[in-house]
Coordinates of C-alpha atoms and ligand atoms in Angstrom, one line a residue:
X1 CA -110.2 -110.2 -90.3
X2 CA -114.2 -108.6 -88.9
X3 CA -116.3 -110.8 -87.1
X4 CA -120.5 -111.0 -88.5
X5 CA -123.0 -113.6 -87.3
X6 CA -124.5 -116.5 -89.2
X7 CA -126.6 -115.6 -92.4
X8 CA -125.2 -112.2 -92.8
X9 CA -125.8 -111.7 -96.3
X10 CA -123.1 -110.7 -98.0
X11 CA -123.4 -109.1 -102.0
X12 CA -122.4 -107.4 -104.6
X13 CA -125.2 -104.8 -106.3
X14 CA -125.5 -103.4 -110.4
X15 CA -128.4 -101.9 -112.2
X16 CA -129.6 -102.6 -115.9
X17 CA -129.1 -99.6 -117.8
X18 CA -125.6 -99.6 -116.9
X19 CA -124.2 -103.0 -117.5
X20 CA -127.1 -104.8 -119.9
X21 CA -126.3 -103.8 -123.4
X22 CA -128.4 -105.1 -125.7
X23 CA -131.0 -101.8 -126.3
X24 CA -132.6 -102.9 -129.1
X25 CA -132.6 -107.0 -128.5
X26 CA -136.1 -109.5 -128.1
X27 CA -137.8 -106.6 -128.5
X28 CA -136.9 -104.2 -126.1
X29 CA -137.8 -100.6 -126.4
X30 CA -136.7 -97.4 -125.8
X31 CA -135.4 -95.8 -122.0
X32 CA -135.1 -92.5 -120.5
X33 CA -131.5 -93.5 -121.1
X34 CA -131.1 -94.9 -124.1
X35 CA -131.8 -91.2 -125.6
X36 CA -131.1 -89.6 -123.0
X37 CA -127.6 -91.0 -123.3
X38 CA -127.6 -89.9 -126.8
X39 CA -127.5 -86.1 -127.0
X40 CA -124.1 -84.3 -127.5
X41 CA -122.7 -83.0 -125.0
X42 CA -124.2 -84.7 -122.0
X43 CA -121.8 -87.9 -120.3
X44 CA -118.1 -86.5 -119.2
X45 CA -117.0 -89.3 -121.8
X46 CA -119.2 -89.4 -125.1
X47 CA -120.8 -92.4 -124.7
X48 CA -123.6 -94.0 -123.3
X49 CA -125.2 -97.9 -122.5
X50 CA -125.6 -99.5 -126.0
X51 CA -122.7 -102.0 -124.8
X52 CA -121.8 -101.1 -121.4
X53 CA -121.0 -104.7 -119.8
X54 CA -122.4 -106.3 -122.1
X55 CA -124.2 -108.6 -119.6
X56 CA -126.5 -109.4 -121.7
X57 CA -125.3 -111.1 -123.3
X58 CA -122.9 -112.0 -120.9
X59 CA -124.7 -112.6 -118.1
X60 CA -123.2 -116.9 -117.4
X61 CA -120.1 -115.2 -117.2
X62 CA -120.8 -113.4 -114.4
X63 CA -122.9 -115.0 -112.9
X64 CA -120.2 -118.0 -112.8
X65 CA -117.3 -114.5 -111.2
X66 CA -120.0 -113.8 -108.3
X67 CA -119.3 -117.7 -107.5
X68 CA -116.2 -117.6 -107.4
X69 CA -115.7 -114.0 -105.3
X70 CA -118.5 -116.0 -102.9
X71 CA -121.4 -113.9 -103.0
X72 CA -125.1 -114.7 -100.7
X73 CA -126.7 -112.7 -102.4
X74 CA -126.9 -110.6 -105.9
X75 CA -128.7 -107.0 -106.7
X76 CA -129.7 -105.9 -110.0
X77 CA -132.3 -104.1 -111.6
X78 CA -135.4 -105.0 -114.9
X79 CA -135.2 -103.1 -117.2
X80 CA -138.4 -102.3 -117.5
X81 CA -138.6 -101.4 -120.8
X82 CA -137.6 -105.3 -121.2
X83 CA -141.0 -106.3 -119.7
X84 CA -143.3 -103.3 -121.5
X85 CA -140.7 -102.4 -124.5
X86 CA -143.5 -98.7 -124.2
X87 CA -144.1 -98.5 -120.2
X88 CA -148.2 -100.1 -120.6
X89 CA -149.5 -103.4 -122.3
X90 CA -148.6 -107.7 -122.4
X91 CA -145.3 -108.8 -120.9
X92 CA -142.5 -109.2 -123.4
X93 CA -141.8 -113.4 -123.2
X94 CA -138.6 -112.6 -124.3
X95 CA -137.4 -109.9 -122.2
X96 CA -139.1 -111.8 -118.8
X97 CA -137.4 -115.2 -119.9
X98 CA -133.9 -113.1 -119.8
X99 CA -134.4 -112.1 -116.1
X100 CA -135.9 -115.9 -115.3
X101 CA -132.9 -117.5 -116.8
X102 CA -131.1 -114.7 -114.8
X103 CA -133.1 -116.3 -111.3
X104 CA -132.8 -119.7 -112.2
X105 CA -128.6 -119.7 -112.6
X106 CA -128.3 -117.8 -109.6
X107 CA -130.4 -120.0 -107.6
X108 CA -128.6 -123.4 -108.8
X109 CA -125.3 -120.7 -107.9
X110 CA -126.4 -120.5 -104.8
X111 CA -127.2 -117.3 -105.1
X112 CA -130.5 -114.5 -103.7
X113 CA -131.2 -112.5 -105.7
X114 CA -132.3 -109.2 -105.1
X115 CA -133.9 -107.3 -106.9
X116 CA -134.7 -103.5 -108.1
X117 CA -137.7 -103.0 -109.6
X118 CA -137.3 -99.2 -110.7
X119 CA -133.5 -98.2 -111.2
X120 CA -134.3 -94.7 -113.2
X121 CA -134.6 -96.4 -116.6
X122 CA -138.7 -95.1 -117.5
X123 CA -139.6 -95.9 -120.5
X124 CA -139.2 -93.7 -123.4
X125 CA -143.7 -94.1 -124.3
X126 CA -144.0 -93.1 -120.9
X127 CA -141.6 -89.8 -119.5
X128 CA -143.4 -88.6 -123.4
X129 CA -146.3 -89.0 -121.0
X130 CA -144.7 -86.1 -118.5
X131 CA -143.0 -88.8 -117.2
X132 CA -142.6 -89.5 -113.4
X133 CA -144.3 -85.8 -112.6
X134 CA -147.7 -86.9 -114.2
X135 CA -149.6 -89.1 -111.2
X136 CA -151.1 -91.3 -113.9
X137 CA -147.5 -92.7 -113.9
X138 CA -148.8 -94.7 -110.0
X139 CA -151.1 -97.0 -112.3
X140 CA -148.3 -97.3 -114.8
X141 CA -146.0 -98.6 -112.5
X142 CA -148.4 -101.1 -109.9
X143 CA -148.9 -103.5 -113.6
X144 CA -145.6 -103.1 -114.5
X145 CA -144.3 -104.6 -110.8
X146 CA -147.1 -107.1 -111.3
X147 CA -145.6 -108.9 -114.3
X148 CA -142.8 -108.6 -113.3
X149 CA -143.6 -109.2 -109.6
X150 CA -146.4 -112.4 -110.8
X151 CA -143.1 -114.0 -112.4
X152 CA -140.5 -114.4 -110.3
X153 CA -142.3 -114.5 -107.3
X154 CA -141.6 -117.7 -106.7
X155 CA -138.2 -117.7 -106.7
X156 CA -137.6 -114.3 -106.5
X157 CA -138.2 -113.1 -102.8
X158 CA -136.3 -109.1 -102.4
X159 CA -138.2 -106.8 -104.0
X160 CA -136.8 -103.3 -103.6
X161 CA -139.3 -101.4 -105.1
X162 CA -137.0 -98.1 -106.4
X163 CA -133.3 -97.7 -106.0
X164 CA -132.2 -93.4 -104.8
X165 CA -135.5 -91.4 -105.2
X166 CA -134.1 -88.6 -104.0
X167 CA -131.1 -89.1 -107.1
X168 CA -133.8 -89.5 -110.0
X169 CA -136.0 -86.7 -109.1
X170 CA -133.8 -83.8 -108.3
X171 CA -131.2 -85.0 -111.1
X172 CA -133.3 -85.7 -114.0
X173 CA -136.2 -83.8 -113.3
X174 CA -134.4 -80.6 -111.2
X175 CA -131.4 -80.6 -112.5
X176 CA -131.6 -81.7 -115.7
X177 CA -128.1 -83.8 -114.5
X178 CA -129.4 -87.2 -115.3
X179 CA -132.0 -88.7 -117.6
X180 CA -134.9 -87.3 -118.5
X181 CA -132.3 -83.6 -118.9
X182 CA -135.4 -81.6 -117.1
X183 CA -134.6 -78.8 -115.3
X184 CA -137.6 -77.8 -113.5
X185 CA -136.3 -77.0 -109.9
X186 CA -138.1 -78.4 -106.7
X187 CA -141.4 -77.9 -107.8
X188 CA -140.3 -81.0 -111.1
X189 CA -138.6 -82.9 -108.8
X190 CA -140.8 -82.9 -105.2
X191 CA -143.2 -84.0 -107.8
X192 CA -141.7 -86.6 -109.3
X193 CA -141.0 -88.1 -106.1
X194 CA -144.1 -88.2 -104.8
X195 CA -145.2 -90.4 -107.8
X196 CA -142.5 -92.3 -107.1
X197 CA -143.1 -93.2 -102.9
X198 CA -146.9 -93.6 -103.7
X199 CA -146.5 -95.8 -107.0
X200 CA -143.8 -97.7 -103.9
X201 CA -146.9 -97.6 -101.1
X202 CA -149.1 -98.4 -103.8
X203 CA -147.3 -101.4 -104.6
X204 CA -146.5 -102.8 -101.7
X205 CA -148.8 -104.2 -100.5
X206 CA -149.5 -105.7 -105.0
X207 CA -145.4 -107.6 -104.1
X208 CA -147.0 -109.4 -101.6
X209 CA -150.1 -110.7 -103.1
X210 CA -147.5 -112.5 -105.9
X211 CA -145.1 -113.6 -104.0
X212 CA -145.8 -115.5 -101.5
X213 CA -142.8 -114.9 -97.9
X214 CA -141.8 -111.6 -99.9
X215 CA -139.0 -109.3 -98.4
X216 CA -140.5 -106.1 -99.7
X217 CA -139.0 -102.2 -99.5
X218 CA -137.5 -99.5 -101.1
X219 CA -134.2 -98.1 -100.8
X220 CA -132.7 -95.1 -100.0
X221 CA -129.1 -92.9 -101.0
X222 CA -128.8 -91.1 -97.4
X223 CA -126.3 -89.2 -96.4
X224 CA -125.1 -88.2 -92.9
X225 CA -125.4 -84.3 -92.9
X226 CA -122.9 -82.1 -90.6
X227 CA -122.5 -77.8 -90.6
X228 CA -119.4 -76.4 -91.4
X229 CA -119.3 -74.3 -88.9
X230 CA -121.1 -73.8 -85.4
X231 CA -123.0 -70.8 -87.4
X232 CA -126.3 -70.5 -86.9
X233 CA -127.0 -70.2 -90.8
X234 CA -124.6 -73.5 -91.5
X235 CA -126.4 -75.3 -89.0
X236 CA -129.7 -74.2 -90.5
X237 CA -128.6 -74.9 -94.1
X238 CA -127.9 -78.5 -92.5
X239 CA -131.2 -79.2 -91.3
X240 CA -132.6 -77.8 -94.8
X241 CA -129.6 -80.2 -96.6
X242 CA -130.6 -83.3 -94.2
X243 CA -134.4 -82.3 -94.7
X244 CA -133.7 -82.3 -98.3
X245 CA -132.0 -85.6 -98.8
X246 CA -133.0 -88.0 -95.8
X247 CA -135.6 -86.8 -93.9
X248 CA -138.1 -85.6 -97.2
X249 CA -138.2 -89.5 -97.7
X250 CA -137.9 -91.2 -94.2
X251 CA -140.1 -89.3 -93.0
X252 CA -143.4 -90.4 -94.6
X253 CA -142.0 -93.8 -95.6
X254 CA -142.2 -94.2 -91.2
X255 CA -144.2 -91.7 -90.2
X256 CA -146.5 -90.8 -92.7
X257 CA -146.1 -86.4 -92.9
X258 CA -143.3 -84.7 -95.0
X259 CA -142.4 -83.1 -93.0
X260 CA -143.1 -79.1 -92.0
X261 CA -140.0 -77.5 -92.4
X262 CA -139.3 -78.2 -95.6
X263 CA -143.3 -78.2 -96.3
X264 CA -143.3 -74.0 -95.5
X265 CA -140.0 -74.0 -97.4
X266 CA -140.6 -75.6 -100.5
X267 CA -144.0 -73.8 -100.6
X268 CA -146.1 -73.4 -103.8
X269 CA -143.5 -76.5 -104.9
X270 CA -144.3 -79.0 -103.1
X271 CA -146.2 -81.9 -103.6
X272 CA -149.5 -82.8 -104.1
X273 CA -150.9 -84.7 -101.7
X274 CA -154.1 -85.8 -102.3
X275 CA -156.2 -87.7 -99.2
X276 CA -155.0 -91.1 -98.1
X277 CA -151.7 -90.4 -100.1
X278 CA -150.0 -90.5 -97.0
X279 CA -151.1 -93.2 -95.2
X280 CA -150.7 -95.4 -98.3
X281 CA -147.0 -94.5 -99.2
X282 CA -146.1 -95.1 -95.3
X283 CA -147.2 -98.9 -95.9
X284 CA -145.3 -100.8 -93.9
X285 CA -141.4 -102.3 -95.1
X286 CA -140.5 -105.5 -94.2
X287 CA -136.3 -103.1 -94.6
X288 CA -135.4 -100.3 -95.9
X289 CA -131.9 -100.4 -98.2
X290 CA -129.5 -97.7 -97.3
X291 CA -127.1 -96.8 -100.0
X292 CA -123.9 -95.3 -98.3
X293 CA -121.3 -92.7 -99.8
X294 CA -120.2 -90.1 -98.9
X295 CA -121.1 -87.5 -95.3
X296 CA -122.2 -84.5 -96.1
X297 CA -120.4 -81.1 -94.7
X298 CA -122.4 -78.5 -95.8
X299 CA -122.9 -75.0 -95.4
X300 CA -124.6 -72.0 -96.4
X301 CA -124.8 -70.9 -99.9
X302 CA -127.1 -70.9 -103.7
X303 CA -126.9 -74.2 -104.4
X304 CA -129.4 -76.0 -105.0
X305 CA -132.4 -73.9 -104.4
X306 CA -134.8 -73.1 -101.8
X307 CA -131.9 -75.4 -100.5
X308 CA -129.8 -72.9 -100.3
X309 CA -126.7 -74.6 -99.6
X310 CA -122.4 -75.0 -100.4
X311 CA -120.8 -78.4 -99.8
X312 CA -117.6 -78.0 -97.7
X313 CA -115.0 -81.1 -98.3
X314 CA -113.2 -81.3 -95.7
X315 CA -109.6 -82.0 -95.5
X316 CA -109.2 -86.0 -95.8
X317 CA -109.3 -89.2 -98.1
X318 CA -111.8 -88.5 -102.1
X319 CA -112.2 -90.1 -104.2
X320 CA -112.4 -89.9 -108.2
X321 CA -116.2 -88.9 -107.8
X322 CA -114.7 -86.0 -105.4
X323 CA -116.7 -87.7 -102.4
X324 CA -115.0 -87.6 -98.9
X325 CA -114.2 -90.8 -98.1
X326 CA -116.2 -91.1 -94.6
X327 CA -116.5 -94.2 -93.6
X328 CA -118.0 -93.4 -89.2
X329 CA -120.2 -91.7 -91.9
X330 CA -121.5 -95.2 -92.5
X331 CA -122.0 -96.0 -88.9
X332 CA -123.4 -92.2 -88.0
X333 CA -126.4 -92.9 -90.6
X334 CA -126.8 -96.5 -89.5
X335 CA -127.2 -96.1 -86.3
X336 CA -129.8 -91.7 -86.6
X337 CA -132.2 -94.4 -88.8
X338 CA -132.4 -97.2 -87.0
X339 CA -132.9 -95.0 -83.6
X340 CA -135.3 -92.5 -85.6
X341 CA -137.5 -94.6 -87.0
X342 CA -137.3 -98.2 -86.4
X343 CA -137.2 -100.3 -89.2
X344 CA -137.6 -103.3 -88.7
X345 CA -134.4 -104.7 -90.6
X346 CA -132.3 -102.7 -93.1
X347 CA -129.6 -103.6 -96.0
X348 CA -126.2 -101.3 -96.4
X349 CA -127.7 -102.1 -100.3
X350 CA -124.8 -100.0 -102.1
X351 CA -121.6 -98.7 -101.1
X352 CA -117.8 -98.7 -102.5
X353 CA -116.0 -96.4 -104.3
X354 CA -114.2 -95.1 -107.0
X355 CA -110.5 -94.6 -108.1
X356 CA -108.7 -95.4 -111.0
X357 CA -107.0 -98.9 -111.5
X358 CA -104.9 -100.1 -113.0
X359 CA -103.8 -103.1 -114.8
X360 CA -100.2 -104.3 -114.1
X361 CA -98.6 -107.5 -116.5
X362 CA -99.8 -109.8 -114.4
X363 CA -102.4 -109.7 -115.3
X364 CA -103.8 -108.3 -111.5
X365 CA -106.0 -105.1 -111.0
X366 CA -104.4 -104.3 -107.9
X367 CA -106.9 -101.2 -105.6
X368 CA -105.5 -101.0 -102.4
X369 CA -107.4 -98.0 -102.2
X370 CA -111.1 -99.6 -102.7
X371 CA -110.1 -102.7 -100.5
X372 CA -108.6 -100.4 -98.0
X373 CA -111.8 -98.5 -97.6
X374 CA -114.5 -101.4 -98.0
X375 CA -112.4 -102.6 -94.7
X376 CA -113.5 -99.8 -93.1
X377 CA -117.0 -99.3 -94.2
X378 CA -117.6 -103.1 -93.0
X379 CA -115.9 -102.2 -89.9
X380 CA -118.2 -99.8 -88.9
X381 CA -121.4 -101.3 -90.6
X382 CA -120.0 -103.9 -87.9
X383 CA -119.7 -101.2 -84.8
X384 CA -123.7 -99.9 -86.2
X385 CA -124.7 -104.4 -85.9
X386 CA -122.9 -104.7 -82.6
X387 CA -124.4 -101.5 -81.3
X388 CA -127.7 -102.7 -82.1
X389 CA -128.5 -101.9 -85.8
X390 CA -130.5 -105.0 -87.1
X391 CA -128.6 -105.1 -90.4
X392 CA -128.9 -107.8 -92.8
X393 CA -126.3 -107.3 -95.7
X394 CA -124.2 -105.4 -97.2
X395 CA -123.3 -105.1 -100.7
X396 CA -120.7 -103.5 -102.4
X397 CA -121.6 -100.9 -105.1
X398 CA -120.6 -102.6 -107.6
X399 CA -119.8 -106.3 -109.6
X400 CA -118.2 -105.2 -112.0
X401 CA -116.7 -101.6 -113.8
X402 CA -119.4 -100.3 -115.2
X403 CA -121.8 -97.1 -116.8
X404 CA -121.6 -94.4 -115.0
X405 CA -124.8 -92.5 -115.7
X406 CA -123.1 -88.7 -116.4
X407 CA -119.8 -89.9 -115.8
X408 CA -120.3 -91.9 -118.2
X409 CA -117.3 -95.1 -118.0
X410 CA -114.5 -92.7 -117.1
X411 CA -115.2 -94.0 -113.2
X412 CA -114.7 -97.9 -111.8
X413 CA -116.7 -97.9 -109.4
X414 CA -116.3 -102.7 -110.2
X415 CA -114.3 -105.2 -108.1
X416 CA -114.6 -107.5 -111.0
X417 CA -112.6 -105.3 -113.5
X418 CA -113.7 -104.5 -116.8
X419 CA -112.1 -104.3 -120.3
X420 CA -114.5 -102.9 -121.6
X421 CA -112.1 -102.6 -125.8
X422 CA -112.2 -106.8 -125.0
X423 CA -115.3 -108.0 -122.0
X424 CA -112.5 -109.5 -120.5
X425 CA -113.4 -109.6 -116.3
X426 CA -110.4 -109.4 -114.2
X427 CA -111.0 -110.0 -110.8
X428 CA -109.9 -107.2 -108.2
X429 CA -107.9 -107.3 -105.6
X430 CA -110.8 -105.7 -103.5
X431 CA -113.1 -108.3 -105.2
X432 CA -110.1 -111.3 -103.6
X433 CA -110.8 -109.1 -100.0
X434 CA -114.3 -109.5 -100.7
X435 CA -114.8 -113.7 -101.2
X436 CA -112.4 -113.4 -98.2
X437 CA -115.3 -112.3 -96.2
X438 CA -118.3 -113.5 -97.8
X439 CA -115.9 -117.2 -96.9
X440 CA -115.9 -116.1 -93.8
Ligands
LIG1 O1 -124.3 -96.0 -110.4 C1 -124.9 -95.1 -108.8 C2 -126.3 -96.4 -109.0 O2 -126.4 -96.5 -110.3 C3 -126.9 -96.1 -107.7 N1 -125.9 -95.4 -107.0 C4 -124.9 -95.0 -106.2 C5 -123.3 -95.2 -107.8 C6 -122.7 -95.3 -107.5 O3 -122.9 -93.7 -108.6

């Protein structure tokens, strides 16, 4: 068994839209994901998150399962539209109550809540006014964050402002693959990114004002990038992809500027940055959350203009998402970010794998591949820790199988199996393995 220092946090993560269901209950308003998933043809299996894991009604059972997994912590997100159904105005008491009861139950079970304020489910009413493309969204986000942190900040100390800004800005506003489904290219993604980063930076001091002993940060999806060959064009493409996915977020957050090479590349697609914006964006972070799923092996190509890249798939093991299993990549990204940006504290806020699971006649799920995947990644995290990375904890994605965005329910990431027809949960072998790690 791998050994981690005392106090190292073991957890599992989820997000509101992916598990809660109950899209219009207790005053909840529609989010862009409620709208998007009801458009024909956008979700691989034609499903939506209307019921998902029915966590909105089954949360006591889910907290009991977390306890059975010996988790120290649970990372989940708040649905903005439960708090402000139309994105503005006073808090909806029933929405706040739902999360308040969940937080109380977690604390009673000895599980520390790690809350993400925004995991992609923007109020549709705000999208109708331009969503993340509109600079004024920064003020709306701040009001929302204020309401939530005031209500829960007496009990919740760990706050992340955003989950994976690269994904919701590029997939949502440039490529149209995620909500709100806009295909505006780099200009759209970069405007949305700038406003999200600004909202993040402006909100950090507010969280600290509302929450005593707050531990506040942001969660990024980061890839360790390698060129597919040593040809200068491939090396340059790898550098561009690193700039797009990693440095475009890390540089402003830690160094108060966007990367020069990328500003040049983006040209007129670069965002409108007002004086003072970058100083606000680089407000000191208490932690950086890293979501890691794969490394990127990149050659020159025509994808994602103006990045003009092409992903390579070296021989090896792949998950059901088509993502290479690359535990060393986790070490490389943790160590690389730690050495270049010196965050005070880091967490692996998501790591996990989709594999095709089968319930065997004995009612179990023997997901040996996922358990093995986790073991190999945990070992790399341990190595990073030994090599000086200030890693404080590890959250597996995901607590339970759930709605995997544009892939629908076809991809299962859980360490707990969800039988969607009956909503029965089964702890998979990988969950038993996580329970052992957490207990040790
Ligand atoms: O399901 C997602 C999650 O919402 C954000 N990070 C990646 C996961 C797997 O794709």
